[in-house]
XYZ file of C-alpha atoms in Angstrom:
597
model
C 11.227 80.869 -30.640
C 13.434 82.908 -28.298
C 13.874 81.544 -24.793
C 12.295 83.625 -22.003
C 15.618 83.896 -20.174
C 17.255 85.414 -23.272
C 14.444 87.982 -23.508
C 14.944 88.922 -19.838
C 18.707 89.308 -20.213
C 18.329 91.344 -23.421
C 15.825 93.608 -21.649
C 18.174 94.168 -18.701
C 21.067 94.747 -21.109
C 19.060 97.346 -23.075
C 17.941 99.087 -19.877
C 21.524 99.294 -18.582
C 22.713 100.739 -21.884
C 19.915 103.358 -21.880
C 20.651 104.387 -18.275
C 24.346 104.762 -19.047
C 23.622 106.874 -22.121
C 21.098 109.264 -20.499
C 23.466 109.654 -17.523
C 20.824 110.433 -14.880
C 22.080 107.939 -12.303
C 25.582 107.312 -11.024
C 27.342 104.423 -12.737
C 27.667 102.405 -9.515
C 23.910 102.724 -8.858
C 23.182 101.500 -12.399
C 25.474 98.510 -11.909
C 23.894 97.596 -8.573
C 20.397 97.818 -10.109
C 21.582 95.536 -12.927
C 22.978 93.047 -10.436
C 19.766 93.011 -8.379
C 17.588 92.666 -11.489
C 19.466 89.516 -12.493
C 18.909 88.099 -9.017
C 15.224 88.995 -8.627
C 14.350 87.649 -12.089
C 15.979 84.311 -11.200
C 18.556 84.501 -13.991
C 21.396 84.145 -11.494
C 21.651 82.554 -8.088
C 22.595 84.777 -5.114
C 26.141 83.393 -5.231
C 26.451 84.133 -8.962
C 24.972 87.603 -8.453
C 27.689 88.549 -5.972
C 30.502 86.852 -7.897
C 31.719 90.170 -9.275
C 33.067 91.222 -5.894
C 35.506 88.324 -5.927
C 36.417 88.595 -9.608
C 39.999 88.908 -10.795
C 39.283 92.296 -12.377
C 37.956 93.843 -9.154
C 40.723 92.429 -6.948
C 43.346 93.572 -9.450
C 41.832 97.042 -9.538
C 41.890 97.315 -5.741
C 45.549 96.305 -5.719
C 46.698 98.653 -8.460
C 44.817 101.578 -6.893
C 46.816 100.999 -3.714
C 50.117 100.615 -5.557
C 49.378 103.659 -7.699
C 48.873 105.744 -4.576
C 52.113 104.396 -3.126
C 54.132 105.290 -6.203
C 52.480 108.723 -6.447
C 53.326 109.309 -2.771
C 57.032 108.933 -3.506
C 57.020 111.622 -6.197
C 58.036 109.313 -9.049
C 55.084 110.347 -11.183
C 55.747 114.024 -10.533
C 59.227 113.416 -11.952
C 57.671 111.804 -15.005
C 55.414 114.843 -15.449
C 58.362 117.232 -15.339
C 60.286 115.116 -17.861
C 57.310 115.015 -20.224
C 56.807 118.771 -19.966
C 60.471 119.375 -20.763
C 59.950 117.925 -24.239
C 56.401 119.133 -24.897
C 56.616 122.891 -24.408
C 53.477 124.905 -23.716
C 51.243 123.887 -26.623
C 48.252 121.920 -25.364
C 48.129 119.791 -28.521
C 51.829 118.985 -28.255
C 51.528 118.168 -24.556
C 48.701 115.729 -25.298
C 50.712 114.140 -28.121
C 53.967 113.783 -26.157
C 52.378 112.531 -22.930
C 50.022 110.146 -24.768
C 52.951 108.651 -26.671
C 55.134 108.276 -23.573
C 52.385 106.831 -21.401
C 51.227 104.559 -24.219
C 54.656 103.058 -24.857
C 55.127 102.296 -21.164
C 51.596 100.927 -20.825
C 52.286 98.219 -23.373
C 54.207 96.378 -20.666
C 51.697 96.959 -17.860
C 48.030 96.032 -17.533
C 46.059 99.016 -18.803
C 44.206 99.638 -15.548
C 47.521 99.637 -13.695
C 48.886 102.207 -16.136
C 45.859 104.437 -15.666
C 46.213 104.404 -11.883
C 49.962 105.000 -12.026
C 49.899 107.877 -14.496
C 46.752 109.678 -13.326
C 48.623 111.741 -10.669
C 51.203 112.790 -13.279
C 48.478 113.789 -15.742
C 46.739 115.882 -13.092
C 50.060 117.483 -12.207
C 50.598 118.500 -15.841
C 47.055 119.892 -15.910
C 47.755 122.038 -12.860
C 51.206 123.247 -13.810
C 50.190 124.242 -17.356
C 46.700 125.487 -16.395
C 45.162 123.070 -18.904
C 41.736 121.647 -18.012
C 42.017 118.051 -16.828
C 39.184 117.145 -19.214
C 41.424 118.059 -22.159
C 44.169 115.665 -21.070
C 42.694 112.682 -19.266
C 40.449 111.274 -21.990
C 42.983 111.235 -24.876
C 45.692 109.830 -22.612
C 43.263 107.247 -21.222
C 42.350 106.179 -24.757
C 46.073 105.966 -25.578
C 46.481 103.600 -22.624
C 43.700 101.385 -23.978
C 45.161 101.385 -27.491
C 48.680 100.623 -26.281
C 47.638 97.240 -24.898
C 48.403 95.515 -28.239
C 52.027 96.641 -28.064
C 52.778 93.308 -26.381
C 50.884 90.104 -25.646
C 50.778 91.041 -21.945
C 49.259 94.501 -22.384
C 45.653 93.471 -21.709
C 43.642 90.611 -20.277
C 42.229 89.398 -23.627
C 45.716 89.258 -25.153
C 46.868 87.108 -22.255
C 43.810 84.887 -22.686
C 44.156 84.367 -26.434
C 47.308 82.253 -26.170
C 45.704 80.046 -23.520
C 42.727 79.560 -25.823
C 44.909 78.808 -28.852
C 46.880 76.198 -26.908
C 43.656 74.522 -25.730
C 42.497 74.488 -29.367
C 45.764 72.818 -30.461
C 46.900 75.968 -32.260
C 50.279 77.692 -32.053
C 50.392 80.601 -29.589
C 51.727 84.034 -30.474
C 55.088 85.360 -29.269
C 55.432 88.374 -26.978
C 55.845 91.012 -29.700
C 53.727 89.392 -32.421
C 51.071 92.081 -32.060
C 53.428 95.084 -31.742
C 52.824 96.494 -35.283
C 49.107 96.753 -34.505
C 49.766 98.459 -31.179
C 52.133 101.005 -32.705
C 49.680 101.823 -35.492
C 46.802 102.248 -33.027
C 48.800 104.425 -30.657
C 49.966 106.614 -33.546
C 46.385 106.891 -34.840
C 45.133 107.956 -31.414
C 47.813 110.649 -31.073
C 47.096 112.006 -34.570
C 43.321 111.897 -34.012
C 43.404 114.059 -30.895
C 46.192 116.296 -32.209
C 43.999 117.457 -35.106
C 40.454 116.840 -33.815
C 40.808 117.090 -30.040
C 39.424 120.620 -29.779
C 36.299 119.540 -31.686
C 35.475 116.271 -29.918
C 36.662 116.786 -26.330
C 34.256 118.387 -23.833
C 34.496 122.142 -23.643
C 36.138 123.665 -20.647
C 33.722 125.234 -18.168
C 35.329 127.870 -16.007
C 33.651 127.238 -12.697
C 33.861 123.462 -12.783
C 37.618 122.924 -12.638
C 38.921 122.595 -9.094
C 42.314 123.925 -10.188
C 40.697 127.259 -10.933
C 40.519 127.830 -7.189
C 44.189 128.792 -7.310
C 43.673 130.968 -10.393
C 40.656 132.703 -8.866
C 42.497 133.278 -5.590
C 45.435 134.826 -7.460
C 43.124 137.045 -9.499
C 40.905 138.102 -6.587
C 43.858 139.187 -4.434
C 46.003 140.459 -7.325
C 48.848 138.108 -6.451
C 51.872 137.176 -8.495
C 52.296 133.491 -9.251
C 55.720 133.900 -10.873
C 58.531 132.001 -9.149
C 62.113 132.743 -10.180
C 65.311 131.129 -8.966
C 68.597 133.002 -8.511
C 72.055 131.860 -7.474
C 74.159 133.800 -4.951
C 77.612 134.377 -6.442
C 80.729 134.506 -4.250
C 81.029 138.288 -4.711
C 77.391 139.079 -3.949
C 76.811 141.800 -1.308
C 73.896 139.763 0.049
C 76.255 137.243 1.662
C 76.114 137.530 5.447
C 72.917 139.577 5.434
C 69.639 138.381 6.928
C 66.339 138.451 5.049
C 65.204 141.457 7.044
C 68.416 143.345 6.331
C 68.017 142.993 2.561
C 64.788 145.005 2.547
C 63.241 142.297 0.420
C 59.704 142.977 1.633
C 59.470 146.731 2.068
C 61.909 147.882 -0.656
C 61.382 145.277 -3.371
C 57.948 143.775 -2.543
C 58.980 140.184 -3.252
C 58.949 137.108 -1.052
C 61.522 134.363 -0.622
C 59.799 130.993 -0.742
C 62.875 128.832 -0.234
C 66.642 128.840 0.128
C 68.501 125.834 -1.274
C 72.076 125.028 -0.282
C 73.947 121.801 0.286
C 71.048 120.349 2.254
C 67.327 120.101 1.524
C 65.544 123.376 0.637
C 64.543 125.541 3.590
C 61.004 126.658 2.837
C 59.718 130.017 4.145
C 63.073 130.844 5.806
C 63.122 132.759 9.076
C 63.754 136.528 8.858
C 67.081 136.159 10.672
C 68.384 133.542 8.237
C 71.790 134.567 6.816
C 72.594 134.193 3.130
C 75.627 132.228 1.960
C 77.489 131.873 -1.320
C 76.245 129.320 -3.896
C 72.789 129.190 -2.374
C 69.772 129.316 -4.653
C 66.910 131.549 -3.573
C 63.371 131.200 -4.926
C 61.574 134.518 -5.318
C 57.827 135.072 -5.606
C 56.765 138.395 -7.066
C 56.326 140.491 -10.153
C 59.024 140.179 -12.785
C 60.388 143.710 -12.463
C 60.533 143.522 -8.672
C 62.395 140.225 -8.742
C 64.859 141.563 -11.324
C 65.472 144.707 -9.285
C 66.245 142.609 -6.217
C 68.569 140.337 -8.210
C 70.327 143.322 -9.776
C 70.837 145.034 -6.412
C 72.642 141.992 -5.023
C 74.358 140.676 -8.170
C 72.293 137.499 -8.324
C 72.293 135.367 -11.476
C 69.420 133.208 -12.770
C 69.805 129.630 -11.543
C 69.908 127.309 -14.537
C 71.699 124.412 -12.850
C 69.980 121.602 -10.941
C 69.202 122.212 -7.311
C 66.301 124.636 -7.350
C 63.256 123.364 -5.400
C 60.968 122.173 -8.180
C 58.240 121.325 -5.642
C 57.374 125.043 -5.598
C 56.225 124.814 -9.233
C 54.367 121.567 -8.608
C 50.875 122.698 -7.612
C 50.108 119.250 -6.258
C 52.737 119.998 -3.601
C 52.483 123.756 -2.974
C 50.248 126.722 -3.577
C 48.390 129.716 -2.143
C 45.914 129.440 0.707
C 43.493 131.875 2.300
C 43.755 131.846 6.107
C 41.361 133.558 8.535
C 42.252 134.514 12.122
C 39.335 133.355 14.345
C 38.370 134.818 17.740
C 40.575 133.643 20.645
C 43.356 132.777 18.196
C 46.832 132.694 19.696
C 48.117 135.156 17.090
C 45.424 137.764 17.832
C 47.016 140.763 19.503
C 50.495 139.694 18.364
C 52.616 140.414 15.323
C 53.729 137.646 12.970
C 57.309 138.433 14.020
C 56.514 137.754 17.670
C 54.280 134.795 16.873
C 56.948 133.225 14.613
C 54.635 132.274 11.769
C 57.427 131.180 9.422
C 59.273 129.191 12.090
C 56.133 127.440 13.363
C 54.514 126.476 10.085
C 57.087 126.935 7.308
C 54.789 129.086 5.133
C 55.452 132.481 3.586
C 52.847 135.223 4.247
C 52.508 137.254 1.030
C 49.500 139.458 1.870
C 47.535 140.583 4.929
C 43.972 141.884 4.818
C 43.742 144.053 7.940
C 40.930 146.485 8.827
C 39.681 146.642 5.250
C 43.106 147.209 3.718
C 45.414 144.940 1.721
C 48.928 145.131 3.148
C 51.823 143.825 1.085
C 55.565 143.836 1.574
C 56.728 143.973 5.183
C 53.793 143.665 7.602
C 55.712 141.767 10.266
C 55.057 144.475 12.886
C 51.301 144.808 12.269
C 49.246 143.703 15.272
C 46.944 140.951 14.106
C 43.226 141.149 14.943
C 40.456 138.536 14.803
C 38.938 138.501 11.320
C 42.199 139.353 9.589
C 42.977 137.302 6.480
C 46.383 135.994 5.472
C 47.326 134.817 2.007
C 50.201 132.398 2.469
C 52.240 130.282 0.072
C 53.737 126.973 1.090
C 53.759 123.216 0.803
C 50.293 121.751 1.233
C 51.400 119.462 4.048
C 52.688 122.540 5.915
C 49.420 124.402 5.337
C 47.589 121.298 6.524
C 49.368 121.690 9.879
C 47.688 125.089 10.241
C 44.282 123.375 10.102
C 44.989 121.210 13.145
C 45.127 123.940 15.779
C 42.829 126.759 16.851
C 44.907 129.706 15.658
C 43.783 129.695 12.019
C 40.878 128.682 9.825
C 42.036 127.538 6.366
C 39.244 128.322 3.916
C 41.019 127.239 0.714
C 40.049 123.614 -0.006
C 42.915 121.300 -0.845
C 44.232 117.804 -0.295
C 47.705 117.610 1.134
C 49.632 114.957 -0.795
C 52.453 114.000 1.513
C 55.493 112.757 -0.393
C 58.313 110.602 0.922
C 60.968 110.454 -1.764
C 63.111 108.177 0.410
C 60.634 105.366 -0.343
C 60.702 105.854 -4.119
C 62.859 102.849 -4.937
C 60.999 100.695 -2.406
C 57.649 101.546 -4.013
C 59.028 100.974 -7.510
C 60.534 97.652 -6.411
C 57.171 96.516 -5.010
C 55.519 97.317 -8.325
C 58.228 95.526 -10.292
C 57.839 92.486 -8.025
C 54.092 92.458 -8.777
C 54.703 92.641 -12.534
C 57.430 89.999 -12.299
C 55.129 87.601 -10.456
C 52.444 88.107 -13.102
C 54.917 87.539 -15.938
C 56.205 84.428 -14.176
C 52.775 82.881 -14.510
C 51.243 83.600 -11.126
C 47.668 84.845 -10.847
C 47.435 88.530 -11.764
C 45.226 89.550 -8.794
C 47.420 87.596 -6.366
C 50.567 89.128 -7.886
C 49.304 92.683 -7.703
C 47.772 92.280 -4.253
C 51.127 90.925 -3.073
C 52.773 94.085 -4.412
C 50.193 96.234 -2.607
C 50.764 94.446 0.694
C 54.524 94.796 0.253
C 54.064 98.559 0.003
C 52.142 98.547 3.260
C 54.647 96.297 5.048
C 57.599 98.410 3.895
C 55.979 101.652 5.097
C 55.264 103.228 1.718
C 51.597 103.476 2.761
C 49.658 102.930 5.954
C 46.781 100.468 5.814
C 44.204 103.189 6.493
C 45.652 105.237 3.611
C 45.341 102.169 1.383
C 41.631 101.909 2.182
C 41.106 105.623 1.581
C 42.731 105.557 -1.859
C 40.231 103.032 -3.261
C 37.548 104.520 -5.506
C 34.612 102.442 -4.296
C 32.281 103.842 -6.946
C 34.411 102.226 -9.633
C 34.674 98.996 -7.644
C 30.894 98.653 -7.314
C 30.429 99.572 -10.972
C 32.656 96.730 -12.126
C 31.402 94.234 -9.562
C 27.811 95.022 -10.503
C 28.264 94.637 -14.268
C 30.354 91.453 -14.228
C 27.258 89.309 -13.419
C 25.678 90.611 -16.640
C 28.438 88.929 -18.639
C 27.911 85.746 -16.630
C 24.165 85.893 -17.345
C 24.775 86.333 -21.081
C 26.940 83.214 -21.088
C 24.689 81.174 -18.795
C 21.533 81.839 -20.821
C 23.306 81.624 -24.235
C 22.299 85.239 -24.925
C 25.794 86.046 -26.189
C 25.828 83.069 -28.527
C 22.336 83.976 -29.720
C 23.379 87.546 -30.601
C 26.740 86.739 -32.121
C 25.446 83.727 -34.031
C 22.731 85.726 -35.754
C 25.095 88.552 -36.635
C 27.809 86.237 -37.915
C 25.355 84.362 -40.111
C 24.798 87.548 -42.082
C 28.417 87.838 -43.214
C 29.473 84.260 -43.900
C 30.401 83.902 -47.549
C 31.102 87.624 -47.958
C 34.413 89.349 -48.665
C 37.138 88.613 -46.129
C 37.715 92.316 -45.369
C 34.022 92.734 -44.544
C 34.128 89.618 -42.359
C 37.078 91.041 -40.405
C 35.278 94.368 -40.051
C 32.187 92.695 -38.595
C 34.216 90.546 -36.170
C 36.133 93.612 -34.979
C 32.928 95.625 -34.648
C 31.136 92.924 -32.688
C 34.128 92.529 -30.390
C 34.099 96.266 -29.747
C 30.344 96.249 -29.126
C 30.565 93.402 -26.630
C 33.476 95.051 -24.807
C 31.316 98.164 -24.337
C 28.301 96.248 -23.060
C 30.235 93.819 -20.874
C 33.882 93.508 -19.847
C 36.608 93.150 -22.482
C 37.653 89.840 -20.962
C 34.048 88.606 -21.002
C 33.686 89.627 -24.643
C 36.862 87.766 -25.566
C 35.806 84.593 -23.766
C 32.424 84.630 -25.520
C 33.760 85.361 -29.006
C 36.920 83.225 -29.153
C 35.081 79.908 -29.800
C 32.719 81.553 -32.250
C 35.393 83.073 -34.512
C 37.251 79.768 -34.596
C 34.108 78.167 -36.040
C 33.660 81.031 -38.498
C 37.294 80.696 -39.628
C 36.949 76.990 -40.208
C 33.775 77.533 -42.219
C 35.322 80.322 -44.303
C 38.606 78.467 -44.827
C 40.655 81.130 -43.000
C 43.498 80.642 -40.518
C 41.691 80.854 -37.133
C 44.689 82.257 -35.213
C 44.484 85.802 -36.693
C 40.729 85.934 -36.070
C 41.213 85.031 -32.410
C 43.954 87.662 -32.153
C 41.670 90.181 -33.866
C 39.043 89.614 -31.178
C 41.627 90.113 -28.419
C 42.838 93.367 -29.981
C 39.371 94.682 -30.815
C 38.138 94.417 -27.238
C 40.370 97.452 -26.543
C 37.911 99.455 -28.658
C 35.794 100.585 -25.724
C 35.466 104.321 -26.164
C 31.824 105.292 -26.552
C 30.786 104.496 -22.952
C 32.825 104.449 -19.705
C 32.245 100.739 -19.156
C 35.889 99.721 -19.479
C 37.834 99.781 -16.191
C 40.186 102.493 -17.473
C 37.363 104.773 -18.626
C 35.427 104.166 -15.418
C 38.473 105.049 -13.339
C 39.206 108.266 -15.263
C 35.604 109.459 -15.566
C 35.468 111.230 -12.196
C 38.904 112.953 -12.270
C 38.157 114.241 -15.778
C 34.682 115.417 -14.823
C 33.243 113.609 -17.848
C 29.667 112.737 -18.644
C 28.687 109.711 -20.661
C 27.834 111.886 -23.675
C 31.456 113.115 -23.695
C 32.644 109.554 -24.302
C 30.028 109.104 -26.983
C 31.138 112.240 -28.854
C 34.897 111.673 -28.683
C 34.754 107.886 -28.812
C 32.577 107.583 -31.901
C 35.152 109.084 -34.244
C 38.009 107.179 -32.659
C 36.023 103.949 -32.990
C 35.793 104.429 -36.763
C 39.544 105.100 -36.961
C 40.241 102.069 -34.778
C 38.183 99.688 -36.916
C 39.733 100.841 -40.192
C 43.314 100.658 -38.878
C 42.964 97.257 -37.198
C 41.056 95.559 -39.997
C 43.412 96.925 -42.675
C 46.529 95.709 -40.837
C 45.071 92.271 -40.166
C 43.829 91.900 -43.730
C 47.196 92.695 -45.334
C 49.712 91.422 -42.768
C 48.173 88.710 -40.559
C 45.957 86.573 -42.793
């Protein structure tokens, strides 16, 4: 007869799974309800119920979120995005393949949740720069991160745990790269799967739901040009010594200069009296013919050499904004020339809506009235300065992502220190939290920024579900389920046995954490191996690898973290993850059957 506690836990488990599938409640609410149900039914004590908030997984996630923000702040991930785009071209399928491969190979040496946090800003940057929906990129790259864990024995928590378990069981542990063939095969399978089937299994793009379309809609509504071209001033150019106003760039050619780059840092939205010099690079915004006419008039050559301000093409750093002049604004009754818009804020006005008319080109002498609308282009942190005063109302929503490239090596060093401490044998949460605090102490991030970067919905989701794994162990529910399933396959073909073990591991990693699934199943597969006369080490390793197969629901930390930025629903994971799960099982079981047993 089944114990009453097992029935209660199975009922809560089934209810959680149903709520996650129908997707009517937020995932953190579901997790909190699960946690409270375990407490009110007496399955767990109050201390056990709240244990998830002090778990290694939650503390590690908090730390890597902070470090990920610190590294993103320095622009390192934007550099990675540009490098990836250089080799991927404009094809969406090729971009997904190249970025998934690059991120996956790097993630084999970093905990998967840390990789997801680190690379998310770069993925979003690629989405913006190539006008590809984030939902088409985030899920396949997130799955690649999960599947790259088996590249090394430190790529995921279960792989780190398996050697500890083998040593305690008087079995020989695996070396660092013992699992690499499996990881390479899985990563390759993931890339191929989404390259050929991505358009069928990924959620369809919905026009009004992508925040990046705000820029596209603004450009379309105001008939703006988003083309930025860079030209170098040759030593014989007639533009040398002239000011912006003297070139007739606005009224004659109808283009705007966004930046001038010389020996120093780029000068964004240069003042109208700025004089041009030889060897400078100027960044022009405007229609192709207009920009070419301007370049031809002044003997300018396309700038192919390094030095052009790439931040202008990085929509996480710069873009268009719609600005309204409110009553009692300081610019009302003045011209932008007299007000000094470029000098004050470092933005380039590209269009003025004045008295029902769109004015382009040179409108520096137009007297501004309350209710006028500017369309400006500039760095988001510069546009953010316009929101602080009373002269303008910025109606384009955005988040200014302030970058400090001078801290890049400091941030990277803090992250390397955290990884080094973990590899040296120190506790993973302590190692990563030490790296996060180092970033704060060295000025990469302020403490209030660190708090703001934490996705508390994900934190509560993990902390609320961890007690479910504890309840399954405490009440022997996990042993009850696995024991009954395993009894059905003992004595069958070895390939079928491996398939069932891998499938059960994947199922448990979806319902509870991957680490919890590994801890529950390690002892069981050792017993199965001894009964079947099979080497137990490969079966334990198979469990550790198979817990990465967590695709059909966003219960894994990586999927939970990427769910909101990708705008995914639970049914999206079910559709895309089901096919990949089948591929995963066949690849893993085949490799283990022929090469590890």
